[in-house]
Amino acid sequence: MVQEKIIGRFAPSPSGPLHFGSLACALASYLDAKVRGGQWLVRMEDLDPPREIKGASQHILNQLEAHSLCWDGQVLFQSQRLDAYAEVISSLKEVQLAYHCQCNRKRITELSGLYDNHCRTLDLDGQNNATRLALLHQIDIISFDDEFIGHVSQSLRSTVGDFIIKRRDNLFSYQLAVTVDDAFQAVTRVVRGSDLLNSTPRQIYLQQCLGYKQPSYAHVPIAVTSDGQKLSKQNLATGLPAGHESSNLCVALDWLQQSPPHKLSSLPTAEIISWAIQNWDQNKLPTNLTVPAPKGF
Ligand code: GLU
Ligand code: ZN
């Protein structure tokens, strides 16, 4: 049997430096690809200029390198991919799967967030309007087997409705860009935080609309603060402590329940990574969707 080449990826947004949760996620996706002899790509999701922190992309790449998380090939920047996203939207419009929507935020809020397809048949133009993807009548429930979490199933119609693929301010949506680029980069395996579990069915639906191959998905727990909030670039100004990379890696391995031996933290990062590749056991991963971040992070 010819084994499929494994291609994993890490796709940070440059809204701030890596924090503990994003390091753990990068590490899990790196190890998941490397234990299978696969490639590990990095894609910078710099699609939202107002939310971008100047210099954050380079800082994140430096942080990954400092932790010996070295990527294969060149980093793909989503800011360089706008033409490709526009082309995909045109092709969806051609087959009447995408349409423009003029509804304002107030109207959507009144609908409790679930869009009622109001503009589907209005044939509006793109000027100052958002673009939505129409859910075809015959497709509603999207199911997939998450490698870490198990069976997941979501009714698109009752949870998200026709969803936005391009915003009225002309920014392409995360759902669109991530789907187009996972296919463009031939990603076969997506390992990422469980906060994106609810987005996966939308991405699978987009893959079906576009005739893309579906990668396999594996969602790891996200690190949360003591009051249950996701560690985020927004609520954590400092990022990972520089100069403590070996220790950061060991704390992350421990948090992922890989039982790193105590003495490992005195070794250089590259040696910790090779220990981790040899000893990675996905069955040991915590099965909760959230896990408190370690003390001090
Ligand atoms: N850019 C997203 C984030 O930083 C992750 C996207 C993904 O892994 O699909 O949360
Ligand atoms: Zn509308």
JSON list of C-alpha atoms in Angstrom, two decimals, residues 174-272:
[
{"chain": "A", "resi": 174, "resn": "TYR", "atom": "CA", "xyz": [-10.97, 33.07, 8.30]},
{"chain": "A", "resi": 175, "resn": "GLN", "atom": "CA", "xyz": [-13.19, 30.16, 7.18]},
{"chain": "A", "resi": 176, "resn": "LEU", "atom": "CA", "xyz": [-12.59, 30.88, 3.52]},
{"chain": "A", "resi": 177, "resn": "ALA", "atom": "CA", "xyz": [-8.87, 31.58, 3.71]},
{"chain": "A", "resi": 178, "resn": "VAL", "atom": "CA", "xyz": [-8.06, 28.62, 5.94]},
{"chain": "A", "resi": 179, "resn": "THR", "atom": "CA", "xyz": [-9.94, 26.23, 3.65]},
{"chain": "A", "resi": 180, "resn": "VAL", "atom": "CA", "xyz": [-8.39, 27.56, 0.45]},
{"chain": "A", "resi": 181, "resn": "ASP", "atom": "CA", "xyz": [-4.88, 27.50, 1.93]},
{"chain": "A", "resi": 182, "resn": "ASP", "atom": "CA", "xyz": [-5.09, 24.09, 3.57]},
{"chain": "A", "resi": 183, "resn": "ALA", "atom": "CA", "xyz": [-5.94, 22.79, 0.09]},
{"chain": "A", "resi": 184, "resn": "PHE", "atom": "CA", "xyz": [-3.32, 24.97, -1.63]},
{"chain": "A", "resi": 185, "resn": "GLN", "atom": "CA", "xyz": [-0.63, 23.68, 0.71]},
{"chain": "A", "resi": 186, "resn": "ALA", "atom": "CA", "xyz": [-1.89, 20.09, 0.31]},
{"chain": "A", "resi": 187, "resn": "VAL", "atom": "CA", "xyz": [-2.33, 19.78, 4.07]},
{"chain": "A", "resi": 188, "resn": "THR", "atom": "CA", "xyz": [-3.48, 16.27, 5.00]},
{"chain": "A", "resi": 189, "resn": "ARG", "atom": "CA", "xyz": [-3.67, 16.72, 8.75]},
{"chain": "A", "resi": 190, "resn": "VAL", "atom": "CA", "xyz": [-4.93, 19.64, 10.78]},
{"chain": "A", "resi": 191, "resn": "VAL", "atom": "CA", "xyz": [-3.95, 19.62, 14.46]},
{"chain": "A", "resi": 192, "resn": "ARG", "atom": "CA", "xyz": [-5.15, 22.75, 16.26]},
{"chain": "A", "resi": 193, "resn": "GLY", "atom": "CA", "xyz": [-6.89, 24.06, 19.34]},
{"chain": "A", "resi": 194, "resn": "SER", "atom": "CA", "xyz": [-10.35, 22.85, 20.34]},
{"chain": "A", "resi": 195, "resn": "ASP", "atom": "CA", "xyz": [-11.65, 26.42, 20.14]},
{"chain": "A", "resi": 196, "resn": "LEU", "atom": "CA", "xyz": [-11.80, 25.82, 16.37]},
{"chain": "A", "resi": 197, "resn": "LEU", "atom": "CA", "xyz": [-13.80, 22.60, 16.60]},
{"chain": "A", "resi": 198, "resn": "ASN", "atom": "CA", "xyz": [-17.02, 24.50, 15.82]},
{"chain": "A", "resi": 199, "resn": "SER", "atom": "CA", "xyz": [-15.45, 25.95, 12.68]},
{"chain": "A", "resi": 200, "resn": "THR", "atom": "CA", "xyz": [-14.42, 22.61, 11.21]},
{"chain": "A", "resi": 201, "resn": "PRO", "atom": "CA", "xyz": [-17.85, 21.69, 9.77]},
{"chain": "A", "resi": 202, "resn": "ARG", "atom": "CA", "xyz": [-17.97, 25.02, 7.90]},
{"chain": "A", "resi": 203, "resn": "GLN", "atom": "CA", "xyz": [-14.53, 24.29, 6.46]},
{"chain": "A", "resi": 204, "resn": "ILE", "atom": "CA", "xyz": [-15.59, 20.76, 5.45]},
{"chain": "A", "resi": 205, "resn": "TYR", "atom": "CA", "xyz": [-18.67, 22.20, 3.75]},
{"chain": "A", "resi": 206, "resn": "LEU", "atom": "CA", "xyz": [-16.49, 24.67, 1.85]},
{"chain": "A", "resi": 207, "resn": "GLN", "atom": "CA", "xyz": [-14.20, 21.81, 0.81]},
{"chain": "A", "resi": 208, "resn": "GLN", "atom": "CA", "xyz": [-17.22, 19.97, -0.55]},
{"chain": "A", "resi": 209, "resn": "CYS", "atom": "CA", "xyz": [-18.39, 23.04, -2.47]},
{"chain": "A", "resi": 210, "resn": "LEU", "atom": "CA", "xyz": [-14.94, 23.52, -3.97]},
{"chain": "A", "resi": 211, "resn": "GLY", "atom": "CA", "xyz": [-14.17, 19.86, -4.65]},
{"chain": "A", "resi": 212, "resn": "TYR", "atom": "CA", "xyz": [-11.20, 19.83, -2.27]},
{"chain": "A", "resi": 213, "resn": "LYS", "atom": "CA", "xyz": [-9.90, 16.77, -0.49]},
{"chain": "A", "resi": 214, "resn": "GLN", "atom": "CA", "xyz": [-10.71, 16.71, 3.21]},
{"chain": "A", "resi": 215, "resn": "PRO", "atom": "CA", "xyz": [-7.73, 16.59, 5.59]},
{"chain": "A", "resi": 216, "resn": "SER", "atom": "CA", "xyz": [-8.04, 14.65, 8.84]},
{"chain": "A", "resi": 217, "resn": "TYR", "atom": "CA", "xyz": [-8.66, 16.73, 11.96]},
{"chain": "A", "resi": 218, "resn": "ALA", "atom": "CA", "xyz": [-7.37, 16.44, 15.49]},
{"chain": "A", "resi": 219, "resn": "HIS", "atom": "CA", "xyz": [-8.20, 19.09, 18.06]},
{"chain": "A", "resi": 220, "resn": "VAL", "atom": "CA", "xyz": [-6.07, 19.51, 21.15]},
{"chain": "A", "resi": 221, "resn": "PRO", "atom": "CA", "xyz": [-7.24, 21.13, 24.39]},
{"chain": "A", "resi": 222, "resn": "ILE", "atom": "CA", "xyz": [-6.78, 24.85, 24.73]},
{"chain": "A", "resi": 223, "resn": "ALA", "atom": "CA", "xyz": [-5.00, 26.39, 27.69]},
{"chain": "A", "resi": 224, "resn": "VAL", "atom": "CA", "xyz": [-7.29, 28.48, 29.88]},
{"chain": "A", "resi": 225, "resn": "THR", "atom": "CA", "xyz": [-6.79, 30.91, 32.76]},
{"chain": "A", "resi": 226, "resn": "SER", "atom": "CA", "xyz": [-7.98, 30.06, 36.28]},
{"chain": "A", "resi": 227, "resn": "ASP", "atom": "CA", "xyz": [-11.36, 31.61, 35.48]},
{"chain": "A", "resi": 228, "resn": "GLY", "atom": "CA", "xyz": [-11.76, 29.44, 32.39]},
{"chain": "A", "resi": 229, "resn": "GLN", "atom": "CA", "xyz": [-10.90, 32.04, 29.73]},
{"chain": "A", "resi": 230, "resn": "LYS", "atom": "CA", "xyz": [-8.81, 31.08, 26.73]},
{"chain": "A", "resi": 231, "resn": "LEU", "atom": "CA", "xyz": [-5.23, 32.27, 27.05]},
{"chain": "A", "resi": 232, "resn": "SER", "atom": "CA", "xyz": [-5.07, 34.70, 24.24]},
{"chain": "A", "resi": 233, "resn": "LYS", "atom": "CA", "xyz": [-2.79, 37.25, 22.79]},
{"chain": "A", "resi": 234, "resn": "GLN", "atom": "CA", "xyz": [-5.36, 39.77, 24.00]},
{"chain": "A", "resi": 235, "resn": "ASN", "atom": "CA", "xyz": [-5.41, 38.84, 27.67]},
{"chain": "A", "resi": 236, "resn": "LEU", "atom": "CA", "xyz": [-1.74, 37.95, 27.98]},
{"chain": "A", "resi": 237, "resn": "ALA", "atom": "CA", "xyz": [0.61, 40.79, 27.18]},
{"chain": "A", "resi": 238, "resn": "THR", "atom": "CA", "xyz": [3.92, 39.08, 27.90]},
{"chain": "A", "resi": 239, "resn": "GLY", "atom": "CA", "xyz": [4.00, 35.97, 25.73]},
{"chain": "A", "resi": 240, "resn": "LEU", "atom": "CA", "xyz": [6.42, 33.15, 26.44]},
{"chain": "A", "resi": 241, "resn": "PRO", "atom": "CA", "xyz": [9.48, 33.97, 28.50]},
{"chain": "A", "resi": 242, "resn": "ALA", "atom": "CA", "xyz": [12.53, 34.29, 26.24]},
{"chain": "A", "resi": 243, "resn": "GLY", "atom": "CA", "xyz": [15.65, 32.48, 27.39]},
{"chain": "A", "resi": 244, "resn": "HIS", "atom": "CA", "xyz": [13.59, 29.67, 28.97]},
{"chain": "A", "resi": 245, "resn": "GLU", "atom": "CA", "xyz": [12.88, 27.68, 25.82]},
{"chain": "A", "resi": 246, "resn": "SER", "atom": "CA", "xyz": [13.95, 24.28, 27.19]},
{"chain": "A", "resi": 247, "resn": "SER", "atom": "CA", "xyz": [11.79, 24.74, 30.22]},
{"chain": "A", "resi": 248, "resn": "ASN", "atom": "CA", "xyz": [8.86, 26.07, 28.13]},
{"chain": "A", "resi": 249, "resn": "LEU", "atom": "CA", "xyz": [9.02, 22.93, 25.97]},
{"chain": "A", "resi": 250, "resn": "CYS", "atom": "CA", "xyz": [9.11, 20.62, 28.98]},
{"chain": "A", "resi": 251, "resn": "VAL", "atom": "CA", "xyz": [6.20, 22.38, 30.65]},
{"chain": "A", "resi": 252, "resn": "ALA", "atom": "CA", "xyz": [4.25, 22.10, 27.38]},
{"chain": "A", "resi": 253, "resn": "LEU", "atom": "CA", "xyz": [5.09, 18.38, 27.07]},
{"chain": "A", "resi": 254, "resn": "ASP", "atom": "CA", "xyz": [4.00, 17.85, 30.63]},
{"chain": "A", "resi": 255, "resn": "TRP", "atom": "CA", "xyz": [0.79, 19.81, 30.02]},
{"chain": "A", "resi": 256, "resn": "LEU", "atom": "CA", "xyz": [0.16, 17.54, 26.99]},
{"chain": "A", "resi": 257, "resn": "GLN", "atom": "CA", "xyz": [0.63, 14.63, 29.46]},
{"chain": "A", "resi": 258, "resn": "GLN", "atom": "CA", "xyz": [3.64, 13.19, 27.66]},
{"chain": "A", "resi": 259, "resn": "SER", "atom": "CA", "xyz": [5.48, 12.61, 30.98]},
{"chain": "A", "resi": 260, "resn": "PRO", "atom": "CA", "xyz": [8.83, 14.22, 30.11]},
{"chain": "A", "resi": 261, "resn": "PRO", "atom": "CA", "xyz": [11.57, 13.10, 32.55]},
{"chain": "A", "resi": 262, "resn": "HIS", "atom": "CA", "xyz": [12.75, 15.78, 34.97]},
{"chain": "A", "resi": 263, "resn": "LYS", "atom": "CA", "xyz": [16.30, 15.97, 33.63]},
{"chain": "A", "resi": 264, "resn": "LEU", "atom": "CA", "xyz": [15.07, 16.79, 30.13]},
{"chain": "A", "resi": 265, "resn": "SER", "atom": "CA", "xyz": [14.69, 20.50, 30.89]},
{"chain": "A", "resi": 266, "resn": "SER", "atom": "CA", "xyz": [18.46, 20.93, 31.25]},
{"chain": "A", "resi": 267, "resn": "LEU", "atom": "CA", "xyz": [19.03, 19.78, 27.65]},
{"chain": "A", "resi": 268, "resn": "PRO", "atom": "CA", "xyz": [19.13, 21.99, 24.54]},
{"chain": "A", "resi": 269, "resn": "THR", "atom": "CA", "xyz": [15.78, 22.43, 22.77]},
{"chain": "A", "resi": 270, "resn": "ALA", "atom": "CA", "xyz": [16.76, 20.23, 19.78]},
{"chain": "A", "resi": 271, "resn": "GLU", "atom": "CA", "xyz": [17.39, 17.29, 22.11]},
{"chain": "A", "resi": 272, "resn": "ILE", "atom": "CA", "xyz": [14.09, 17.82, 23.88]}
]
